[in-house]
Tab-separated table of C-alpha atoms in Angstrom:
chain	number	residue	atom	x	y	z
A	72	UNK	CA	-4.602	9.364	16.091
A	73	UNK	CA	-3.432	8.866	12.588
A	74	UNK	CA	-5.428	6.872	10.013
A	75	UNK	CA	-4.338	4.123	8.025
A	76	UNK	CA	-4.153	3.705	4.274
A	77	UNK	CA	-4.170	1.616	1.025
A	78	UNK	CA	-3.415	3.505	-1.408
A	79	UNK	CA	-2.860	2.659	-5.080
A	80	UNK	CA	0.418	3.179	-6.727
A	81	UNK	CA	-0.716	2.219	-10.369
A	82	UNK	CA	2.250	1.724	-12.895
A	83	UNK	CA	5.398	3.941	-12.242
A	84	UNK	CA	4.417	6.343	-14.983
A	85	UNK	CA	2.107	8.245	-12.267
A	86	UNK	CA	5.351	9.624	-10.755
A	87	UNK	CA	6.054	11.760	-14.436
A	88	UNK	CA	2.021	12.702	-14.588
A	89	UNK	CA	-0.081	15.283	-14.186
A	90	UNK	CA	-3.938	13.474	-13.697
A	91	UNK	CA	-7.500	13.548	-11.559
A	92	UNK	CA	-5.102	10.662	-9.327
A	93	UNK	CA	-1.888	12.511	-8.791
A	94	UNK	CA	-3.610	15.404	-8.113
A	95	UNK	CA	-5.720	14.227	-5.118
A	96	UNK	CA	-2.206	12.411	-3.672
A	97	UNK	CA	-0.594	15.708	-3.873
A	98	UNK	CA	-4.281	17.213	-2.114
A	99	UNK	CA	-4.395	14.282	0.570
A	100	UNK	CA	-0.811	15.118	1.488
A	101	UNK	CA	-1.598	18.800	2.244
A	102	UNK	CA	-4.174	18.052	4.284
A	103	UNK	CA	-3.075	15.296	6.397
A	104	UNK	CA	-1.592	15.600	9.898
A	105	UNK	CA	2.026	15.913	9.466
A	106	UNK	CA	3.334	12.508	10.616
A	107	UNK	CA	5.992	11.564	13.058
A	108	UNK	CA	7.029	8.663	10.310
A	109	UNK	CA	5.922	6.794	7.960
A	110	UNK	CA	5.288	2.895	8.049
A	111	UNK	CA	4.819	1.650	4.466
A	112	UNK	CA	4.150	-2.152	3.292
A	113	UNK	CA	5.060	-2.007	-0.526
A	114	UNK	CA	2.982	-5.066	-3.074
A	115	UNK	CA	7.331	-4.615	-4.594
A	116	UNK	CA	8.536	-6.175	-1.572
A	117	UNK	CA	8.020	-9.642	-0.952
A	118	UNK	CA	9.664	-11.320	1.826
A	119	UNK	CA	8.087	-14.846	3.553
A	120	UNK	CA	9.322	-13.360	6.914
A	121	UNK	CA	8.380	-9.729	7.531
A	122	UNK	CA	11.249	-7.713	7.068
A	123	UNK	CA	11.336	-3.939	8.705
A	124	UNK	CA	13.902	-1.534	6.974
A	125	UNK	CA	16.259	-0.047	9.491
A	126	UNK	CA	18.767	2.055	7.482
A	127	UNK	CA	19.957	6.244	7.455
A	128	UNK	CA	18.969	6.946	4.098
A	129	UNK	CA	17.104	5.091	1.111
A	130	UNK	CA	18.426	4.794	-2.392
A	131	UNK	CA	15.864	5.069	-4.988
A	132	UNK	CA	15.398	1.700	-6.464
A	133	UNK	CA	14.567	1.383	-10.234
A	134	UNK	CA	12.697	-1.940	-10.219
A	135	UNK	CA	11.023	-1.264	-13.667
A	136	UNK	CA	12.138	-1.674	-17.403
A	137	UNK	CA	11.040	0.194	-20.766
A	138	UNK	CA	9.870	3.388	-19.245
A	139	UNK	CA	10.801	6.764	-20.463
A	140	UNK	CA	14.155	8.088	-19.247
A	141	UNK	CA	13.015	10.560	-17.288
A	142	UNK	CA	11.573	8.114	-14.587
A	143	UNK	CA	15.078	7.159	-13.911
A	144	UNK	CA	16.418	10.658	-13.272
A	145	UNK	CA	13.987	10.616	-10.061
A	146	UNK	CA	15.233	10.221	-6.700
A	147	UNK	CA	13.601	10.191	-3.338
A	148	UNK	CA	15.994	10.166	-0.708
A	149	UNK	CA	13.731	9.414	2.638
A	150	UNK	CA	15.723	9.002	5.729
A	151	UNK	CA	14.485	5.760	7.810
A	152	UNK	CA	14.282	6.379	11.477
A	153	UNK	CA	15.558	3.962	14.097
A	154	UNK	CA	13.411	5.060	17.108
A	155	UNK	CA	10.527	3.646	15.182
A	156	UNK	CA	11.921	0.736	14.053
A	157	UNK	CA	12.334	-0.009	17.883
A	158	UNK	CA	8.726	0.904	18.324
A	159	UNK	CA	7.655	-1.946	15.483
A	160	UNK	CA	10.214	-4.632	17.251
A	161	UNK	CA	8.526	-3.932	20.388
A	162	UNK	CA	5.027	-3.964	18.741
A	163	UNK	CA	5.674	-7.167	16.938
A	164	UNK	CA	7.387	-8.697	19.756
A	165	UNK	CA	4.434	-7.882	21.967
A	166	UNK	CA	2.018	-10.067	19.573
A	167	UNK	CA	4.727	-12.675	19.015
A	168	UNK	CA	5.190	-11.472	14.795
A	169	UNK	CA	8.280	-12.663	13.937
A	170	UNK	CA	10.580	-10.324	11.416
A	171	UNK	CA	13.928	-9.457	10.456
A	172	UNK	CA	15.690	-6.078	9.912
A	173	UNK	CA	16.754	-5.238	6.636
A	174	UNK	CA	19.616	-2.568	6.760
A	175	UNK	CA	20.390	-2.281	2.947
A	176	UNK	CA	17.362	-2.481	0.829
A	177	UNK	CA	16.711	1.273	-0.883
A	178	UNK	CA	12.551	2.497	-1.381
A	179	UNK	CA	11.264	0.059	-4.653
A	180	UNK	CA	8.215	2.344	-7.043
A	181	UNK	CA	5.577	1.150	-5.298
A	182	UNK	CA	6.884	3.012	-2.358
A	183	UNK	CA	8.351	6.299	-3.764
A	184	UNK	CA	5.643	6.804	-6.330
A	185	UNK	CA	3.071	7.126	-3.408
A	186	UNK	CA	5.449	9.006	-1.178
A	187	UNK	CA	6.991	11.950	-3.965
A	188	UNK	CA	3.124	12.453	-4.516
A	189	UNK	CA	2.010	12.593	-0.995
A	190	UNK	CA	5.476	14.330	0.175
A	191	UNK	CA	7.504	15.615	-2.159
A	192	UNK	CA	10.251	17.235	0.025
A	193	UNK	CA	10.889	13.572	1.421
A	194	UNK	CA	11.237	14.780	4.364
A	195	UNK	CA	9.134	12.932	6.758
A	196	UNK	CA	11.167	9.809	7.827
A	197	UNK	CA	10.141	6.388	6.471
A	198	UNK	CA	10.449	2.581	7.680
A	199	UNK	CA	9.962	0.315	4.635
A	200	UNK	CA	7.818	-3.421	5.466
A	201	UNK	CA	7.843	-6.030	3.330
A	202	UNK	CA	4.455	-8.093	2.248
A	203	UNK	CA	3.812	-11.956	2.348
A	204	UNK	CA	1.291	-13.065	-0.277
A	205	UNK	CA	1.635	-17.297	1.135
A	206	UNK	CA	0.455	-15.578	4.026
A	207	UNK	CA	-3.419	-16.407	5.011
A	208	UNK	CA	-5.112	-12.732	4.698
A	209	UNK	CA	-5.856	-13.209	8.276
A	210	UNK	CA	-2.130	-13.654	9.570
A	211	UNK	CA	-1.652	-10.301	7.275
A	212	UNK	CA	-4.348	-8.637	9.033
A	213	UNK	CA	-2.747	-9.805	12.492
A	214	UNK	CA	0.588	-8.014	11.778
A	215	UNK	CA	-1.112	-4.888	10.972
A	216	UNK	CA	-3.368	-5.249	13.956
A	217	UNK	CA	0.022	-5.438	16.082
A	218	UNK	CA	1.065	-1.725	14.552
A	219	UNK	CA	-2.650	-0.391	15.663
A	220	UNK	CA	-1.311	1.427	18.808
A	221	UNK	CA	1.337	2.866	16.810
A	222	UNK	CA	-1.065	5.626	14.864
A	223	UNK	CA	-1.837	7.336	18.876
A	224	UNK	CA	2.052	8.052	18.130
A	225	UNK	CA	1.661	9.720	15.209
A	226	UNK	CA	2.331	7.241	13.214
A	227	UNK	CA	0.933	6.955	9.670
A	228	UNK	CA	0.856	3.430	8.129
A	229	UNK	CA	-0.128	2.764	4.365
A	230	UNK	CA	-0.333	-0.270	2.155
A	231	UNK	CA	0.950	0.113	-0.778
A	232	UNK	CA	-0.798	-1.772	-3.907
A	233	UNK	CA	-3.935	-1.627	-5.857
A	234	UNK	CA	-7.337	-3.901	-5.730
A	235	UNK	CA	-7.468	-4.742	-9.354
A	236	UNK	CA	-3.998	-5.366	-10.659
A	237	UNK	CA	-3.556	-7.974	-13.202
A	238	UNK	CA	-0.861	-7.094	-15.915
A	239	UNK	CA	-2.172	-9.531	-18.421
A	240	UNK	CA	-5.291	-7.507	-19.002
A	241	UNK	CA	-4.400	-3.788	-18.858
A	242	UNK	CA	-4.361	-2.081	-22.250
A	243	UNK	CA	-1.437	0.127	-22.158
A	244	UNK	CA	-1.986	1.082	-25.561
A	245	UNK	CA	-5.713	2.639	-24.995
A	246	UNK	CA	-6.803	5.014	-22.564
A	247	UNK	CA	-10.114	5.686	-23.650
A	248	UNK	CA	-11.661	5.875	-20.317
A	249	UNK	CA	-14.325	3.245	-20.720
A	250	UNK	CA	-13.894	0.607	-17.688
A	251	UNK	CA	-14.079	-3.487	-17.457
A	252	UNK	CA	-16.924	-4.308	-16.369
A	253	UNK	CA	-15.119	-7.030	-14.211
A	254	UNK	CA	-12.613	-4.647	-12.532
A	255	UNK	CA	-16.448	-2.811	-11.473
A	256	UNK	CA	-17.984	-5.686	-10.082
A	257	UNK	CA	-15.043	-6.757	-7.963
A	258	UNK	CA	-14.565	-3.088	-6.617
A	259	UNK	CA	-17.714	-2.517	-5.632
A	260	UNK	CA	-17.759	-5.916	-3.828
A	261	UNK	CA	-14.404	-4.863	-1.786
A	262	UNK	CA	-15.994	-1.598	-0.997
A	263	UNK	CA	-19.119	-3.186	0.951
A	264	UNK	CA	-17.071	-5.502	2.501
A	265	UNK	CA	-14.518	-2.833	3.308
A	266	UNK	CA	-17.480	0.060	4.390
A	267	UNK	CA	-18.880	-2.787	6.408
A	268	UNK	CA	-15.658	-4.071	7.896
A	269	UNK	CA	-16.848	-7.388	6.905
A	270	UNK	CA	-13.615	-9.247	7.495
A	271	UNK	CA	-14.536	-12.815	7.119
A	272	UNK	CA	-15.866	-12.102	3.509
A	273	UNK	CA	-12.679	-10.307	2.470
A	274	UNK	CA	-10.779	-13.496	3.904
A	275	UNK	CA	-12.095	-15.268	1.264
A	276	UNK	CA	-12.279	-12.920	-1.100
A	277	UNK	CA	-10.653	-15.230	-4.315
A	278	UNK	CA	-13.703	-17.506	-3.518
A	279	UNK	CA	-16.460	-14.786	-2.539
A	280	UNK	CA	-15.655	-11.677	-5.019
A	281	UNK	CA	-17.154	-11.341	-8.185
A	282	UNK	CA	-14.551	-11.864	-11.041
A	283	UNK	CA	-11.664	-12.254	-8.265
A	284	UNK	CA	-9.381	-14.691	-10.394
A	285	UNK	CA	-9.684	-11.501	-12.800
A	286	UNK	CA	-8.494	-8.897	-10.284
A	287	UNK	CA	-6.279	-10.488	-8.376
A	288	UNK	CA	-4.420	-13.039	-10.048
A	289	UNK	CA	-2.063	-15.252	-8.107
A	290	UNK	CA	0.973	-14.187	-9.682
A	291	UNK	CA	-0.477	-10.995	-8.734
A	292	UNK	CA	-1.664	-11.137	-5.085
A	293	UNK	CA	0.937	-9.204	-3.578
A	294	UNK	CA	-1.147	-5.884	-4.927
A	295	UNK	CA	-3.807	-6.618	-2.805
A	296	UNK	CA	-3.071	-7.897	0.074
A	297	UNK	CA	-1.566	-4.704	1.216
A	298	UNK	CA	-5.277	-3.895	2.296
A	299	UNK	CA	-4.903	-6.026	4.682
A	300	UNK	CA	-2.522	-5.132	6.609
A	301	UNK	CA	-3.376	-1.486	6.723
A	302	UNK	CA	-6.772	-2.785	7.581
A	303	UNK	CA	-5.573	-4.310	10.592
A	304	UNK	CA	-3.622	-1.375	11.489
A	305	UNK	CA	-7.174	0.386	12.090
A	306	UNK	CA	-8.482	-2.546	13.871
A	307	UNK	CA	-8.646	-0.613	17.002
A	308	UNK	CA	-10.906	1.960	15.043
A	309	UNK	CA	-13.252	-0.318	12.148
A	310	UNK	CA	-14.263	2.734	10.409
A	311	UNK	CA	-13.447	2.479	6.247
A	312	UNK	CA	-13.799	4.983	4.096
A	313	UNK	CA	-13.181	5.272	0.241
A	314	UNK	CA	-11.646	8.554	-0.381
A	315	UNK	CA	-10.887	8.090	-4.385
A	316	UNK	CA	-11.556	5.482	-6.883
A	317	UNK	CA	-10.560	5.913	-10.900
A	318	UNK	CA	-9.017	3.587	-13.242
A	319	UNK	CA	-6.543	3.691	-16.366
A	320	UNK	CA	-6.336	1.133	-18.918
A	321	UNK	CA	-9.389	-0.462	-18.936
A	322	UNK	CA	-8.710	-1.951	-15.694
A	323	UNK	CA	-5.979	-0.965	-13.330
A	324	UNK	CA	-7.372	0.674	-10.275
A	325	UNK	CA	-6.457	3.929	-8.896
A	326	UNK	CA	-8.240	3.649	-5.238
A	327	UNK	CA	-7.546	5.194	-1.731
A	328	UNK	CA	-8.995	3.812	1.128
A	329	UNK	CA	-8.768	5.717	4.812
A	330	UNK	CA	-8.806	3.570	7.809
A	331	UNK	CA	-9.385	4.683	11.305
């Protein structure tokens, strides 16, 4: 049984850095079970159906501006993997999720940035999902739930996002390591709702959380809600647990959560 992940991929800069974050992704890939594939749900990929990647071989999409140079010399050329795409139609079909197969979309930065760290060879096949922030959290949780009996097939599903993501209060230009209290307060709520699989608080998280117009904005959902659907991908298993929390910027979260 494979777990389930969020897993933060902070600004696209991680994927040129050398930090206490990048260096637990590059630990937590050593130490996983190798996977069969990969199922990933990027915050970059919004779709209002859900839209499953079936294609040979990514391109690396550059879906940032004003970066250094040498973030756009990176590649990561993941080969997708039809077999499981069949296994997600079936799975989906099963608990009447409706989708669509995307056969040209390349990997956005909030899906190679995880994967270089986690697996830099890139050679673990991958099946890119898309995200639907007008969707309730619940009917996210649902389509992850219908991927649950995927991870007995070695399977390894991650969201890909981050719990306190709001571009209009990161300060880019300091890095002094002191922390919002805000950001705080809103992660620690998450994690006792999360450690306590308390789903019908995080349902209503914007009206329950602590500083939650702060943290998740709603021009900046999509980063969250990722959570959710690897959530439900461990609803078969309710076991959460937080495997590495930091922050850069004053606010932008840097957390991992195992489910399952």
């Amino acid at each position: 049984m494979m777990p389930a992940f969020f897993i933060a991929h902070g600004a696209p800069l991680l994927a040129i850095e050398t930090n206490e974050y990048t260096q637990f992704l590059q630990r937590l890939g050593q130490t996983l079970p190798r996977p069969k594939a990969i199922i990933l749900f990027s915050a970059h990929w919004e779709s209002t159906v859900q839209k499953i990647s079936d294609v040979k071989q990514y391109r690396t999409i550059y879906d940032f501006g004003g970066f250094p140079e040498a973030l756009y010399q990176i590649e990561y050329p993941a080969q997708g993997d039809h077999q499981t795409v069949k296994e997600i139609q079936e799975a989906f079909e099963e608990q009447h999720v409706s989708y669509e197969i995307e056969k040209n979309r390349g990997l956005d930065h909030g899906a190679w940035v995880v994967l270089r760290l986690l697996y830099p060879d890139a050679d673990i096949p991958v099946i890119a999902m898309s995200v639907n922030p007008h969707l309730a959290p619940e009917e996210q949780y649902k389509i992850g739930q219908s991927l649950s009996k995927l991870r007995e097939k070695g399977l390894l599903i991650i969201g890909s996002g981050g719990t306190v993501h709001n571009l209009g209060a990161v300060k880019m230009a300091g890095n002094d390591g002191n922390i919002d209290e805000w950001a705080l307060r809103f992660d620690e709520w998450l994690a006792r709702c999360l450690t306590n699989w308390d789903v019908e608080s995080l349902f209503h998280y914007s009206r329950l959380a602590p500083a939650a117009d702060l943290a998740v904005p709603p021009y900046g959902k999509e980063h969250f809600i990722p959570i959710f659907y690897a959530m439900g991908a461990a609803d078969n298993e309710p076991k959460a647990q937080l495997m590495h929390r930091s922050y850069r910027y004053g606010n932008l979260s840097h957390s991992v959560w195992q489910f399952g």
